[in-house]
Short mmCIF file of C-alpha atoms in Angstrom, two decimals:
data_model
loop_
_atom_site.label_atom_id
_atom_site.label_comp_id
_atom_site.label_asym_id
_atom_site.label_seq_id
_atom_site.Cartn_x
_atom_site.Cartn_y
_atom_site.Cartn_z
CA MET A 31 110.12 102.76 61.75
CA ILE A 32 113.23 102.20 59.82
CA ARG A 33 112.84 98.41 59.69
CA ASN A 34 109.25 98.87 58.55
CA ILE A 35 110.28 101.05 55.57
CA ALA A 36 113.03 98.60 54.51
CA GLY A 37 110.51 95.59 54.93
CA SER A 38 107.83 97.44 52.79
CA VAL A 39 110.48 97.99 49.95
CA LEU A 40 111.60 94.48 49.82
CA ALA A 41 107.97 93.21 50.16
CA LEU A 42 106.78 95.61 47.12
CA ALA A 43 109.63 94.76 45.26
CA GLY A 44 108.89 90.94 45.67
CA ALA A 45 105.19 91.58 44.66
CA THR A 46 106.41 93.42 41.48
CA ALA A 47 108.59 90.49 40.62
CA ALA A 48 106.08 87.94 40.94
CA VAL A 49 103.31 89.89 39.06
CA TRP A 50 105.87 90.47 36.22
CA SER A 51 107.11 86.71 36.21
CA PRO A 52 103.91 85.36 34.07
CA PHE A 53 104.87 87.81 31.23
CA ARG A 54 108.19 85.86 31.17
CA ALA A 55 109.08 82.55 29.32
CA TRP A 56 108.54 79.88 32.15
CA TYR A 57 109.34 76.55 30.03
CA ASP A 58 110.39 75.88 26.52
CA GLY A 59 109.60 79.79 25.62
CA ARG A 60 106.17 79.40 27.05
CA HIS A 61 104.84 82.32 28.99
CA GLY A 62 103.46 81.59 32.49
CA ARG A 63 100.32 83.54 31.29
CA ASP A 64 99.64 80.67 28.93
CA TYR A 65 99.06 78.18 31.57
CA ALA A 66 95.55 78.00 33.06
CA ILE A 67 95.32 77.87 36.54
CA ASP A 68 93.03 74.87 36.82
CA GLU A 69 95.84 73.05 34.93
CA LEU A 70 97.81 72.93 38.09
CA PHE A 71 94.98 70.40 39.56
CA THR A 72 93.97 68.57 36.48
CA GLY A 73 97.06 68.28 34.27
CA ILE A 74 99.21 70.52 32.05
CA THR A 75 97.93 70.76 28.36
CA ASP A 76 98.87 72.63 25.22
CA ALA A 77 95.62 74.62 25.72
CA LYS A 78 96.23 78.51 26.03
CA GLY A 79 94.35 79.87 29.19
CA GLU A 80 92.88 83.29 29.54
CA LEU A 81 95.00 85.94 31.32
CA LEU A 82 93.16 86.29 34.35
CA GLY A 83 92.55 82.74 34.60
CA SER A 84 96.43 81.91 34.13
CA MET A 85 99.43 81.71 36.55
CA LEU A 86 98.77 85.46 37.01
CA ALA A 87 95.67 85.20 39.28
CA PRO A 88 97.51 83.87 42.17
CA PHE A 89 100.36 86.29 41.89
CA LEU A 90 97.97 89.23 41.78
CA PHE A 91 96.12 87.81 44.84
CA ALA A 92 99.55 87.90 46.44
CA ALA A 93 100.27 91.26 45.48
CA LEU A 94 97.23 92.51 47.02
CA LEU A 95 97.97 90.79 50.26
CA THR A 96 101.37 92.58 50.13
CA LEU A 97 99.54 96.00 49.75
CA LEU A 98 97.46 95.44 52.84
CA GLY A 99 100.35 93.97 54.90
CA VAL A 100 102.41 97.17 54.03
CA VAL A 101 99.64 99.61 54.84
CA LEU A 102 98.66 97.76 57.90
CA ARG A 103 102.33 96.83 58.76
CA SER A 104 101.31 93.23 59.13
CA ARG A 105 104.24 90.74 58.71
CA LEU A 106 101.78 87.83 58.68
CA LEU A 107 99.97 89.20 55.56
CA VAL A 108 103.35 89.86 53.77
CA ALA A 109 104.75 86.35 54.73
CA PHE A 110 101.46 84.81 53.56
CA ALA A 111 101.70 86.37 50.29
CA GLY A 112 105.41 84.95 49.92
CA PHE A 113 104.10 81.44 50.61
CA VAL A 114 101.39 81.92 47.98
CA VAL A 115 103.94 82.87 45.25
CA LEU A 116 106.38 80.24 46.18
CA GLY A 117 103.61 77.62 46.51
CA PHE A 118 102.17 78.01 42.97
CA THR A 119 105.56 78.19 41.60
CA VAL A 120 106.48 74.60 43.11
CA LEU A 121 102.87 73.41 42.15
CA TRP A 122 103.65 74.46 38.61
CA MET A 123 106.93 72.73 38.59
CA VAL A 124 105.58 69.42 39.93
CA ARG A 125 102.87 69.62 37.03
CA VAL A 126 105.06 70.46 34.11
CA GLY A 127 107.63 67.70 35.43
CA GLN A 128 104.72 65.19 35.34
CA ALA A 129 103.72 66.29 31.97
CA GLU A 130 107.15 66.33 30.46
CA GLY A 131 108.71 63.44 32.16
CA SER A 132 111.50 65.58 33.60
CA LEU A 133 112.56 69.38 33.88
CA SER A 134 115.66 70.61 32.25
CA ILE A 135 117.57 73.81 31.97
CA GLY A 136 118.81 74.99 28.59
CA GLY A 137 120.85 78.19 27.58
CA ASP A 138 118.91 78.31 23.97
CA GLY A 139 115.39 78.92 25.44
CA ALA A 140 114.59 75.41 26.03
CA GLY A 141 113.72 74.12 29.65
CA LEU A 142 112.93 76.40 32.38
CA GLY A 143 112.91 80.09 31.55
CA ASP A 144 113.65 83.38 33.62
CA GLY A 145 110.07 83.61 34.48
CA VAL A 146 110.17 80.97 37.01
CA ALA A 147 113.54 82.50 38.55
CA THR A 148 111.35 85.82 38.93
CA ALA A 149 108.78 84.12 40.67
CA PHE A 150 111.08 82.45 43.04
CA GLY A 151 112.92 85.82 43.67
CA GLY A 152 109.64 87.39 44.36
CA GLY A 153 108.64 85.10 46.99
CA ILE A 154 111.99 85.11 48.40
CA LEU A 155 111.82 88.76 48.86
CA LEU A 156 108.42 88.79 50.16
CA LEU A 157 109.85 86.53 53.06
CA LEU A 158 112.64 88.64 53.81
CA GLY A 159 110.47 91.72 53.79
CA ALA A 160 108.14 90.05 56.52
CA LEU A 161 111.26 89.16 58.59
CA VAL A 162 112.87 92.76 58.30
CA MET A 163 109.42 94.47 59.14
CA SER A 164 109.03 95.15 62.98
CA GLY A 165 105.21 95.27 62.85
CA ARG A 166 103.01 97.40 64.61
CA SER A 167 103.97 98.92 67.98
CA ARG A 168 101.85 97.35 71.15
CA PRO A 169 100.77 99.94 73.37
CA PRO A 170 101.95 99.41 77.01
CA HIS A 171 100.03 97.42 79.22
CA HIS A 172 98.06 99.44 81.83
CA VAL A 173 98.85 98.50 85.29
CA ASP A 174 96.46 98.89 88.07
CA ARG A 175 98.45 100.60 90.95
CA PRO A 176 96.92 100.98 94.57
CA PRO A 177 96.11 104.42 95.52
CA ARG A 178 98.82 106.49 96.85
CA PRO A 179 98.16 107.02 100.56
CA THR A 180 97.54 110.67 101.33
CA HIS A 181 99.65 112.37 104.01
CA PRO A 182 97.24 114.82 106.16
CA THR A 183 100.08 117.55 106.34
CA LEU A 184 101.66 117.48 102.77
CA ASP A 185 98.75 116.35 100.25
CA GLY A 186 95.78 117.73 102.01
CA PRO A 187 93.98 119.15 105.01
CA PRO A 188 93.74 116.97 107.85
CA PRO A 189 90.73 114.69 108.26
CA ASP A 190 87.86 115.90 110.32
CA ASP A 191 87.87 114.12 113.79
CA THR A 192 84.80 114.54 115.90
CA SER A 193 85.77 112.11 118.63
CA THR A 194 86.89 113.37 121.92
CA PRO A 195 90.73 113.63 122.64
CA GLU A 196 91.94 111.06 125.03
CA ALA A 197 93.52 112.68 128.32
CA PRO A 198 97.26 112.27 128.42
CA ARG A 199 98.22 109.41 130.69
CA ALA A 200 100.60 110.19 133.47
CA HIS A 201 103.83 108.33 134.22
CA PRO A 202 103.04 105.70 136.83
CA GLN A 203 106.04 106.87 138.85
CA THR A 204 104.84 110.49 138.91
CA SER A 205 101.23 109.67 138.86
CA ALA A 206 100.30 110.94 142.49
CA PRO A 207 102.41 112.40 145.25
CA TYR A 208 103.62 110.73 148.19
CA ALA A 209 100.53 110.56 150.63
CA THR A 210 102.46 109.94 153.74
CA THR A 211 106.07 110.89 154.61
CA GLN A 212 107.69 107.81 155.92
CA THR A 213 109.43 108.34 159.30
CA TYR A 214 112.23 106.36 160.26
CA GLY A 215 112.63 105.70 164.13
CA VAL A 216 110.88 104.44 166.92
CA PRO A 217 106.86 103.99 166.39
CA ASP A 218 104.72 105.86 168.99
CA GLY A 219 103.86 103.52 171.99
CA TYR A 220 106.82 101.35 171.70
CA ASP A 221 108.74 101.11 175.02
CA VAL A 222 112.58 100.42 174.58
CA PRO A 223 113.72 98.14 177.26
CA ALA A 224 116.24 99.41 179.39
CA ARG A 225 119.61 97.39 179.23
CA GLY A 226 120.73 96.03 182.58
CA ASP A 227 124.45 96.10 181.77
CA VAL A 228 124.48 99.85 181.59
CA PRO A 229 125.80 101.24 184.95
CA ALA A 230 123.62 104.01 186.44
CA ARG A 231 125.30 107.55 187.01
CA ASP A 232 124.85 109.25 190.34
CA ASP A 233 125.60 112.59 188.93
CA VAL A 234 122.23 112.84 187.09
CA PRO A 235 119.49 114.10 189.29
CA ALA A 236 116.31 112.28 189.68
CA ARG A 237 113.33 113.39 187.87
CA ASP A 238 110.85 115.51 189.99
CA PRO A 239 107.25 115.62 188.53
CA GLU A 240 106.37 118.57 190.63
CA GLN A 241 109.10 120.60 189.50
CA GLU A 242 108.53 119.83 185.78
CA GLN A 243 104.99 120.73 186.09
CA GLY A 244 105.90 124.07 187.80
CA GLN A 245 108.54 125.02 184.82
CA GLU A 246 105.64 124.18 182.21
CA ARG A 247 103.23 126.63 184.22
CA GLY A 248 106.18 129.22 184.47
CA ASN A 249 106.97 129.09 188.12
CA PRO A 250 110.49 129.17 189.08
CA PRO A 251 112.02 125.86 190.38
CA PRO A 252 112.33 125.73 194.29
CA GLN A 253 115.75 126.59 195.42
CA ARG A 254 117.44 123.56 197.53
#
């Protein structure tokens, strides 16, 4: 904001100086408003041109560009106005030098006058104003961001789920109880062979099948 204000002040001061310069002496006491604008392309003569057809015309155009540039905060318009002022001033010097044979600077009013210096100063101020101005602020670029994922417990209700819930899977080690109990020992129907190196004991009575059957029936064993 401060840069735009400072640049606008410089630009307006430069435009004012450029418009005021044709009313000052340009060469040998002759004012800039006395030079017709078409003489810059055909050659300088002693004829006096009209006011709106003189050197004042391009400087008025530059002042109009400066006003638009300040209102629109356009650095390009202000800089272009400065080039217009400097360009027509340099073109006038070239044509006058061709007509006079050379350009001179005198302190007694002969040669280049203060009107040329005022025009040069106005053009430089216009360029400085364009450099100081910051121009219009650009709006920030819109960046498309992906939508933020919605958490079911924090940002809204949980989504409707009509699918059948899956039954929990049992751990493979505890999926089923032991179907059978493993018994360690001699399986049924397996005859353990008798070892021949075991000595027979005489104090062990022999088995009596009839006595064993009587014990099972509840009869007392016979006395021997």
